Amino acid sequence: MVLRAVITFVCFFLTACAAQIDSPLPSGTQASTDIPKADERLWNEARLLQFHQQWQGTPYRLGGLTKKGLDCSGLVYVAYQDLVGPSLPRTVQGQTHLGTRINKRDLQSGDLVFFKTTGSGRHVGVYLSGHRFLHVSTKKGVMISSMDNVYWKPRYWFASRL
């Protein structure tokens, strides 16, 4: 019984920002018009870095949306709501359908970057210049990581521009 509980916990932990999602649309394809285009004056690197300073170190918490804890899609949701206004979908799965798919070489600050972390696990963050992205780590909380990191580089899936 204890072994079963441990296995269940480990599976839950490994798929924390998980969602079953079909393949992304090809680069340059418009995925959804459910939200207005991000206002570049509001959704820019300087404001994203200010947001990071306010939330840095906030712990990971599945389903969370407060400074007590939040998950990866929650971070994107809260950042967009705080900086731009309208709400985005709350889940990674919902966020994969937003914006226009872009090529990795065309990334700009504010683009959403998606990663495949496990078999069905998915992770989302917000791209910053210099191959960095803002996200929530299960171990270190809200932070900025390099997309060239040995963990993240092979797990990159796709990006979209709001």
mmCIF file of the C-alpha atoms, coordinates in Angstrom:
data_MODEL
# 
_entry.id   MODEL 
# 
loop_
_atom_site.group_PDB 
_atom_site.id 
_atom_site.type_symbol 
_atom_site.label_atom_id 
_atom_site.label_alt_id 
_atom_site.label_comp_id 
_atom_site.label_asym_id 
_atom_site.label_entity_id 
_atom_site.label_seq_id 
_atom_site.pdbx_PDB_ins_code 
_atom_site.Cartn_x 
_atom_site.Cartn_y 
_atom_site.Cartn_z 
_atom_site.occupancy 
_atom_site.B_iso_or_equiv 
_atom_site.pdbx_formal_charge 
_atom_site.auth_seq_id 
_atom_site.auth_comp_id 
_atom_site.auth_asym_id 
_atom_site.auth_atom_id 
_atom_site.pdbx_PDB_model_num 
ATOM 1   C CA . MET A 1 1   ? 0.000  0.000  0.000   1.00 0.00 ? 1   MET A CA 1 
ATOM 2   C CA . VAL A 1 2   ? 2.815  2.435  0.864   1.00 0.00 ? 2   VAL A CA 1 
ATOM 3   C CA . LEU A 1 3   ? 4.655  1.533  -2.346  1.00 0.00 ? 3   LEU A CA 1 
ATOM 4   C CA . ARG A 1 4   ? 1.511  2.241  -4.346  1.00 0.00 ? 4   ARG A CA 1 
ATOM 5   C CA . ALA A 1 5   ? 1.143  5.656  -2.667  1.00 0.00 ? 5   ALA A CA 1 
ATOM 6   C CA . VAL A 1 6   ? 4.792  6.508  -3.387  1.00 0.00 ? 6   VAL A CA 1 
ATOM 7   C CA . ILE A 1 7   ? 4.430  5.489  -7.047  1.00 0.00 ? 7   ILE A CA 1 
ATOM 8   C CA . THR A 1 8   ? 1.258  7.568  -7.372  1.00 0.00 ? 8   THR A CA 1 
ATOM 9   C CA . PHE A 1 9   ? 2.990  10.584 -5.817  1.00 0.00 ? 9   PHE A CA 1 
ATOM 10  C CA . VAL A 1 10  ? 6.040  10.246 -8.106  1.00 0.00 ? 10  VAL A CA 1 
ATOM 11  C CA . CYS A 1 11  ? 3.839  9.960  -11.216 1.00 0.00 ? 11  CYS A CA 1 
ATOM 12  C CA . PHE A 1 12  ? 1.850  13.016 -10.135 1.00 0.00 ? 12  PHE A CA 1 
ATOM 13  C CA . PHE A 1 13  ? 5.026  14.997 -9.456  1.00 0.00 ? 13  PHE A CA 1 
ATOM 14  C CA . LEU A 1 14  ? 6.620  14.106 -12.798 1.00 0.00 ? 14  LEU A CA 1 
ATOM 15  C CA . THR A 1 15  ? 3.576  15.191 -14.780 1.00 0.00 ? 15  THR A CA 1 
ATOM 16  C CA . ALA A 1 16  ? 2.935  18.353 -12.815 1.00 0.00 ? 16  ALA A CA 1 
ATOM 17  C CA . CYS A 1 17  ? 2.209  20.673 -15.742 1.00 0.00 ? 17  CYS A CA 1 
ATOM 18  C CA . ALA A 1 18  ? 0.962  17.763 -17.814 1.00 0.00 ? 18  ALA A CA 1 
ATOM 19  C CA . ALA A 1 19  ? -1.674 17.669 -20.479 1.00 0.00 ? 19  ALA A CA 1 
ATOM 20  C CA . GLN A 1 20  ? -2.577 15.357 -23.317 1.00 0.00 ? 20  GLN A CA 1 
ATOM 21  C CA . ILE A 1 21  ? -2.073 17.496 -26.391 1.00 0.00 ? 21  ILE A CA 1 
ATOM 22  C CA . ASP A 1 22  ? -1.979 16.784 -30.098 1.00 0.00 ? 22  ASP A CA 1 
ATOM 23  C CA . SER A 1 23  ? 0.980  17.958 -32.149 1.00 0.00 ? 23  SER A CA 1 
ATOM 24  C CA . PRO A 1 24  ? 1.283  21.727 -32.443 1.00 0.00 ? 24  PRO A CA 1 
ATOM 25  C CA . LEU A 1 25  ? 0.252  23.501 -35.599 1.00 0.00 ? 25  LEU A CA 1 
ATOM 26  C CA . PRO A 1 26  ? 2.992  24.249 -38.168 1.00 0.00 ? 26  PRO A CA 1 
ATOM 27  C CA . SER A 1 27  ? 5.108  27.366 -37.712 1.00 0.00 ? 27  SER A CA 1 
ATOM 28  C CA . GLY A 1 28  ? 3.267  30.531 -38.758 1.00 0.00 ? 28  GLY A CA 1 
ATOM 29  C CA . THR A 1 29  ? -0.174 29.006 -38.238 1.00 0.00 ? 29  THR A CA 1 
ATOM 30  C CA . GLN A 1 30  ? -2.736 31.030 -36.326 1.00 0.00 ? 30  GLN A CA 1 
ATOM 31  C CA . ALA A 1 31  ? -4.002 28.860 -33.490 1.00 0.00 ? 31  ALA A CA 1 
ATOM 32  C CA . SER A 1 32  ? -6.669 30.952 -31.808 1.00 0.00 ? 32  SER A CA 1 
ATOM 33  C CA . THR A 1 33  ? -8.216 34.376 -31.758 1.00 0.00 ? 33  THR A CA 1 
ATOM 34  C CA . ASP A 1 34  ? -9.898 33.909 -28.381 1.00 0.00 ? 34  ASP A CA 1 
ATOM 35  C CA . ILE A 1 35  ? -7.749 36.635 -26.823 1.00 0.00 ? 35  ILE A CA 1 
ATOM 36  C CA . PRO A 1 36  ? -6.698 40.032 -28.113 1.00 0.00 ? 36  PRO A CA 1 
ATOM 37  C CA . LYS A 1 37  ? -3.153 40.348 -29.410 1.00 0.00 ? 37  LYS A CA 1 
ATOM 38  C CA . ALA A 1 38  ? -0.707 41.208 -26.626 1.00 0.00 ? 38  ALA A CA 1 
ATOM 39  C CA . ASP A 1 39  ? -0.039 44.926 -26.400 1.00 0.00 ? 39  ASP A CA 1 
ATOM 40  C CA . GLU A 1 40  ? 3.722  45.238 -26.988 1.00 0.00 ? 40  GLU A CA 1 
ATOM 41  C CA . ARG A 1 41  ? 3.881  48.224 -24.611 1.00 0.00 ? 41  ARG A CA 1 
ATOM 42  C CA . LEU A 1 42  ? 2.551  46.044 -21.806 1.00 0.00 ? 42  LEU A CA 1 
ATOM 43  C CA . TRP A 1 43  ? 3.884  42.558 -22.679 1.00 0.00 ? 43  TRP A CA 1 
ATOM 44  C CA . ASN A 1 44  ? 7.585  43.343 -23.065 1.00 0.00 ? 44  ASN A CA 1 
ATOM 45  C CA . GLU A 1 45  ? 10.829 42.192 -21.515 1.00 0.00 ? 45  GLU A CA 1 
ATOM 46  C CA . ALA A 1 46  ? 11.232 45.102 -19.096 1.00 0.00 ? 46  ALA A CA 1 
ATOM 47  C CA . ARG A 1 47  ? 7.778  44.524 -17.607 1.00 0.00 ? 47  ARG A CA 1 
ATOM 48  C CA . LEU A 1 48  ? 8.268  40.738 -17.575 1.00 0.00 ? 48  LEU A CA 1 
ATOM 49  C CA . LEU A 1 49  ? 11.517 41.234 -15.619 1.00 0.00 ? 49  LEU A CA 1 
ATOM 50  C CA . GLN A 1 50  ? 9.687  43.479 -13.133 1.00 0.00 ? 50  GLN A CA 1 
ATOM 51  C CA . PHE A 1 51  ? 7.048  40.767 -12.791 1.00 0.00 ? 51  PHE A CA 1 
ATOM 52  C CA . HIS A 1 52  ? 9.855  38.244 -12.173 1.00 0.00 ? 52  HIS A CA 1 
ATOM 53  C CA . GLN A 1 53  ? 11.320 40.407 -9.409  1.00 0.00 ? 53  GLN A CA 1 
ATOM 54  C CA . GLN A 1 54  ? 7.932  40.517 -7.664  1.00 0.00 ? 54  GLN A CA 1 
ATOM 55  C CA . TRP A 1 55  ? 7.353  36.758 -7.957  1.00 0.00 ? 55  TRP A CA 1 
ATOM 56  C CA . GLN A 1 56  ? 10.927 35.377 -7.851  1.00 0.00 ? 56  GLN A CA 1 
ATOM 57  C CA . GLY A 1 57  ? 11.208 32.306 -5.643  1.00 0.00 ? 57  GLY A CA 1 
ATOM 58  C CA . THR A 1 58  ? 7.434  31.841 -5.300  1.00 0.00 ? 58  THR A CA 1 
ATOM 59  C CA . PRO A 1 59  ? 7.150  28.074 -4.862  1.00 0.00 ? 59  PRO A CA 1 
ATOM 60  C CA . TYR A 1 60  ? 5.643  25.616 -7.285  1.00 0.00 ? 60  TYR A CA 1 
ATOM 61  C CA . ARG A 1 61  ? 2.118  24.532 -6.385  1.00 0.00 ? 61  ARG A CA 1 
ATOM 62  C CA . LEU A 1 62  ? -0.054 22.573 -8.789  1.00 0.00 ? 62  LEU A CA 1 
ATOM 63  C CA . GLY A 1 63  ? -3.150 24.647 -9.567  1.00 0.00 ? 63  GLY A CA 1 
ATOM 64  C CA . GLY A 1 64  ? -1.908 27.629 -7.563  1.00 0.00 ? 64  GLY A CA 1 
ATOM 65  C CA . LEU A 1 65  ? -2.376 31.259 -8.603  1.00 0.00 ? 65  LEU A CA 1 
ATOM 66  C CA . THR A 1 66  ? -1.000 33.162 -5.603  1.00 0.00 ? 66  THR A CA 1 
ATOM 67  C CA . LYS A 1 67  ? 2.320  34.030 -3.994  1.00 0.00 ? 67  LYS A CA 1 
ATOM 68  C CA . LYS A 1 68  ? 1.812  30.955 -1.825  1.00 0.00 ? 68  LYS A CA 1 
ATOM 69  C CA . GLY A 1 69  ? 2.486  28.948 -4.980  1.00 0.00 ? 69  GLY A CA 1 
ATOM 70  C CA . LEU A 1 70  ? 1.635  28.520 -8.632  1.00 0.00 ? 70  LEU A CA 1 
ATOM 71  C CA . ASP A 1 71  ? 2.315  26.141 -11.492 1.00 0.00 ? 71  ASP A CA 1 
ATOM 72  C CA . CYS A 1 72  ? 3.785  26.869 -14.916 1.00 0.00 ? 72  CYS A CA 1 
ATOM 73  C CA . SER A 1 73  ? 0.533  27.688 -16.705 1.00 0.00 ? 73  SER A CA 1 
ATOM 74  C CA . GLY A 1 74  ? -0.581 29.636 -13.635 1.00 0.00 ? 74  GLY A CA 1 
ATOM 75  C CA . LEU A 1 75  ? 2.511  31.836 -13.933 1.00 0.00 ? 75  LEU A CA 1 
ATOM 76  C CA . VAL A 1 76  ? 1.717  32.618 -17.580 1.00 0.00 ? 76  VAL A CA 1 
ATOM 77  C CA . TYR A 1 77  ? -1.938 33.217 -16.669 1.00 0.00 ? 77  TYR A CA 1 
ATOM 78  C CA . VAL A 1 78  ? -1.119 35.586 -13.782 1.00 0.00 ? 78  VAL A CA 1 
ATOM 79  C CA . ALA A 1 79  ? 1.629  37.443 -15.683 1.00 0.00 ? 79  ALA A CA 1 
ATOM 80  C CA . TYR A 1 80  ? -0.616 38.082 -18.678 1.00 0.00 ? 80  TYR A CA 1 
ATOM 81  C CA . GLN A 1 81  ? -3.526 39.141 -16.488 1.00 0.00 ? 81  GLN A CA 1 
ATOM 82  C CA . ASP A 1 82  ? -1.314 41.481 -14.422 1.00 0.00 ? 82  ASP A CA 1 
ATOM 83  C CA . LEU A 1 83  ? 0.520  43.041 -17.372 1.00 0.00 ? 83  LEU A CA 1 
ATOM 84  C CA . VAL A 1 84  ? -2.034 43.034 -20.199 1.00 0.00 ? 84  VAL A CA 1 
ATOM 85  C CA . GLY A 1 85  ? -5.450 42.524 -18.654 1.00 0.00 ? 85  GLY A CA 1 
ATOM 86  C CA . PRO A 1 86  ? -7.528 39.868 -20.392 1.00 0.00 ? 86  PRO A CA 1 
ATOM 87  C CA . SER A 1 87  ? -7.359 36.326 -19.131 1.00 0.00 ? 87  SER A CA 1 
ATOM 88  C CA . LEU A 1 88  ? -5.679 33.481 -20.959 1.00 0.00 ? 88  LEU A CA 1 
ATOM 89  C CA . PRO A 1 89  ? -6.704 29.848 -20.642 1.00 0.00 ? 89  PRO A CA 1 
ATOM 90  C CA . ARG A 1 90  ? -5.573 28.497 -17.265 1.00 0.00 ? 90  ARG A CA 1 
ATOM 91  C CA . THR A 1 91  ? -3.975 25.221 -18.400 1.00 0.00 ? 91  THR A CA 1 
ATOM 92  C CA . VAL A 1 92  ? -0.940 24.331 -20.495 1.00 0.00 ? 92  VAL A CA 1 
ATOM 93  C CA . GLN A 1 93  ? -3.284 22.517 -22.858 1.00 0.00 ? 93  GLN A CA 1 
ATOM 94  C CA . GLY A 1 94  ? -5.401 25.645 -23.323 1.00 0.00 ? 94  GLY A CA 1 
ATOM 95  C CA . GLN A 1 95  ? -2.337 27.853 -23.734 1.00 0.00 ? 95  GLN A CA 1 
ATOM 96  C CA . THR A 1 96  ? -0.932 25.660 -26.533 1.00 0.00 ? 96  THR A CA 1 
ATOM 97  C CA . HIS A 1 97  ? -3.818 26.812 -28.720 1.00 0.00 ? 97  HIS A CA 1 
ATOM 98  C CA . LEU A 1 98  ? -3.033 30.531 -28.410 1.00 0.00 ? 98  LEU A CA 1 
ATOM 99  C CA . GLY A 1 99  ? -1.304 32.859 -30.811 1.00 0.00 ? 99  GLY A CA 1 
ATOM 100 C CA . THR A 1 100 ? 0.739  32.114 -33.908 1.00 0.00 ? 100 THR A CA 1 
ATOM 101 C CA . ARG A 1 101 ? 3.324  29.320 -33.985 1.00 0.00 ? 101 ARG A CA 1 
ATOM 102 C CA . ILE A 1 102 ? 6.810  30.656 -34.602 1.00 0.00 ? 102 ILE A CA 1 
ATOM 103 C CA . ASN A 1 103 ? 10.172 29.153 -35.417 1.00 0.00 ? 103 ASN A CA 1 
ATOM 104 C CA . LYS A 1 104 ? 12.672 28.878 -32.569 1.00 0.00 ? 104 LYS A CA 1 
ATOM 105 C CA . ARG A 1 105 ? 15.126 31.128 -34.418 1.00 0.00 ? 105 ARG A CA 1 
ATOM 106 C CA . ASP A 1 106 ? 12.462 33.879 -34.509 1.00 0.00 ? 106 ASP A CA 1 
ATOM 107 C CA . LEU A 1 107 ? 11.765 33.997 -30.755 1.00 0.00 ? 107 LEU A CA 1 
ATOM 108 C CA . GLN A 1 108 ? 11.123 37.413 -29.212 1.00 0.00 ? 108 GLN A CA 1 
ATOM 109 C CA . SER A 1 109 ? 10.573 38.498 -25.625 1.00 0.00 ? 109 SER A CA 1 
ATOM 110 C CA . GLY A 1 110 ? 7.054  37.626 -24.530 1.00 0.00 ? 110 GLY A CA 1 
ATOM 111 C CA . ASP A 1 111 ? 6.619  34.569 -26.757 1.00 0.00 ? 111 ASP A CA 1 
ATOM 112 C CA . LEU A 1 112 ? 5.311  31.476 -25.008 1.00 0.00 ? 112 LEU A CA 1 
ATOM 113 C CA . VAL A 1 113 ? 7.720  28.532 -25.062 1.00 0.00 ? 113 VAL A CA 1 
ATOM 114 C CA . PHE A 1 114 ? 6.530  24.971 -24.547 1.00 0.00 ? 114 PHE A CA 1 
ATOM 115 C CA . PHE A 1 115 ? 8.464  21.900 -23.494 1.00 0.00 ? 115 PHE A CA 1 
ATOM 116 C CA . LYS A 1 116 ? 7.740  18.176 -23.349 1.00 0.00 ? 116 LYS A CA 1 
ATOM 117 C CA . THR A 1 117 ? 9.033  17.143 -19.941 1.00 0.00 ? 117 THR A CA 1 
ATOM 118 C CA . THR A 1 118 ? 7.811  13.541 -19.689 1.00 0.00 ? 118 THR A CA 1 
ATOM 119 C CA . GLY A 1 119 ? 5.703  11.170 -21.782 1.00 0.00 ? 119 GLY A CA 1 
ATOM 120 C CA . SER A 1 120 ? 2.592  13.293 -21.352 1.00 0.00 ? 120 SER A CA 1 
ATOM 121 C CA . GLY A 1 121 ? 4.059  16.126 -19.258 1.00 0.00 ? 121 GLY A CA 1 
ATOM 122 C CA . ARG A 1 122 ? 4.157  19.626 -20.658 1.00 0.00 ? 122 ARG A CA 1 
ATOM 123 C CA . HIS A 1 123 ? 5.710  22.841 -19.379 1.00 0.00 ? 123 HIS A CA 1 
ATOM 124 C CA . VAL A 1 124 ? 5.250  26.476 -20.437 1.00 0.00 ? 124 VAL A CA 1 
ATOM 125 C CA . GLY A 1 125 ? 7.213  29.637 -19.844 1.00 0.00 ? 125 GLY A CA 1 
ATOM 126 C CA . VAL A 1 126 ? 7.678  33.127 -21.278 1.00 0.00 ? 126 VAL A CA 1 
ATOM 127 C CA . TYR A 1 127 ? 10.669 33.761 -23.529 1.00 0.00 ? 127 TYR A CA 1 
ATOM 128 C CA . LEU A 1 128 ? 13.179 36.472 -22.645 1.00 0.00 ? 128 LEU A CA 1 
ATOM 129 C CA . SER A 1 129 ? 16.154 37.655 -24.691 1.00 0.00 ? 129 SER A CA 1 
ATOM 130 C CA . GLY A 1 130 ? 19.409 35.722 -24.645 1.00 0.00 ? 130 GLY A CA 1 
ATOM 131 C CA . HIS A 1 131 ? 17.806 32.277 -24.894 1.00 0.00 ? 131 HIS A CA 1 
ATOM 132 C CA . ARG A 1 132 ? 16.269 32.635 -21.425 1.00 0.00 ? 132 ARG A CA 1 
ATOM 133 C CA . PHE A 1 133 ? 12.734 32.060 -20.219 1.00 0.00 ? 133 PHE A CA 1 
ATOM 134 C CA . LEU A 1 134 ? 10.634 32.887 -17.181 1.00 0.00 ? 134 LEU A CA 1 
ATOM 135 C CA . HIS A 1 135 ? 8.912  29.896 -15.609 1.00 0.00 ? 135 HIS A CA 1 
ATOM 136 C CA . VAL A 1 136 ? 8.200  28.002 -12.394 1.00 0.00 ? 136 VAL A CA 1 
ATOM 137 C CA . SER A 1 137 ? 10.570 25.238 -11.368 1.00 0.00 ? 137 SER A CA 1 
ATOM 138 C CA . THR A 1 138 ? 9.226  22.491 -9.142  1.00 0.00 ? 138 THR A CA 1 
ATOM 139 C CA . LYS A 1 139 ? 12.391 22.805 -7.031  1.00 0.00 ? 139 LYS A CA 1 
ATOM 140 C CA . LYS A 1 140 ? 13.291 26.522 -7.140  1.00 0.00 ? 140 LYS A CA 1 
ATOM 141 C CA . GLY A 1 141 ? 9.957  28.232 -7.797  1.00 0.00 ? 141 GLY A CA 1 
ATOM 142 C CA . VAL A 1 142 ? 9.616  31.236 -10.102 1.00 0.00 ? 142 VAL A CA 1 
ATOM 143 C CA . MET A 1 143 ? 12.896 31.745 -11.886 1.00 0.00 ? 143 MET A CA 1 
ATOM 144 C CA . ILE A 1 144 ? 14.644 32.479 -15.165 1.00 0.00 ? 144 ILE A CA 1 
ATOM 145 C CA . SER A 1 145 ? 16.415 29.602 -16.920 1.00 0.00 ? 145 SER A CA 1 
ATOM 146 C CA . SER A 1 146 ? 18.483 29.209 -20.054 1.00 0.00 ? 146 SER A CA 1 
ATOM 147 C CA . MET A 1 147 ? 16.841 27.410 -22.951 1.00 0.00 ? 147 MET A CA 1 
ATOM 148 C CA . ASP A 1 148 ? 20.335 26.049 -23.677 1.00 0.00 ? 148 ASP A CA 1 
ATOM 149 C CA . ASN A 1 149 ? 20.392 24.308 -20.288 1.00 0.00 ? 149 ASN A CA 1 
ATOM 150 C CA . VAL A 1 150 ? 21.111 20.569 -20.602 1.00 0.00 ? 150 VAL A CA 1 
ATOM 151 C CA . TYR A 1 151 ? 17.659 19.799 -19.197 1.00 0.00 ? 151 TYR A CA 1 
ATOM 152 C CA . TRP A 1 152 ? 15.569 22.253 -21.243 1.00 0.00 ? 152 TRP A CA 1 
ATOM 153 C CA . LYS A 1 153 ? 17.336 22.241 -24.634 1.00 0.00 ? 153 LYS A CA 1 
ATOM 154 C CA . PRO A 1 154 ? 16.354 18.683 -25.678 1.00 0.00 ? 154 PRO A CA 1 
ATOM 155 C CA . ARG A 1 155 ? 12.828 19.131 -24.287 1.00 0.00 ? 155 ARG A CA 1 
ATOM 156 C CA . TYR A 1 156 ? 11.911 22.228 -26.318 1.00 0.00 ? 156 TYR A CA 1 
ATOM 157 C CA . TRP A 1 157 ? 8.649  21.580 -28.178 1.00 0.00 ? 157 TRP A CA 1 
ATOM 158 C CA . PHE A 1 158 ? 7.435  24.792 -29.861 1.00 0.00 ? 158 PHE A CA 1 
ATOM 159 C CA . ALA A 1 159 ? 6.737  28.487 -29.343 1.00 0.00 ? 159 ALA A CA 1 
ATOM 160 C CA . SER A 1 160 ? 3.840  30.813 -30.041 1.00 0.00 ? 160 SER A CA 1 
ATOM 161 C CA . ARG A 1 161 ? 3.449  34.565 -30.213 1.00 0.00 ? 161 ARG A CA 1 
ATOM 162 C CA . LEU A 1 162 ? 0.424  36.182 -28.603 1.00 0.00 ? 162 LEU A CA 1 
# 
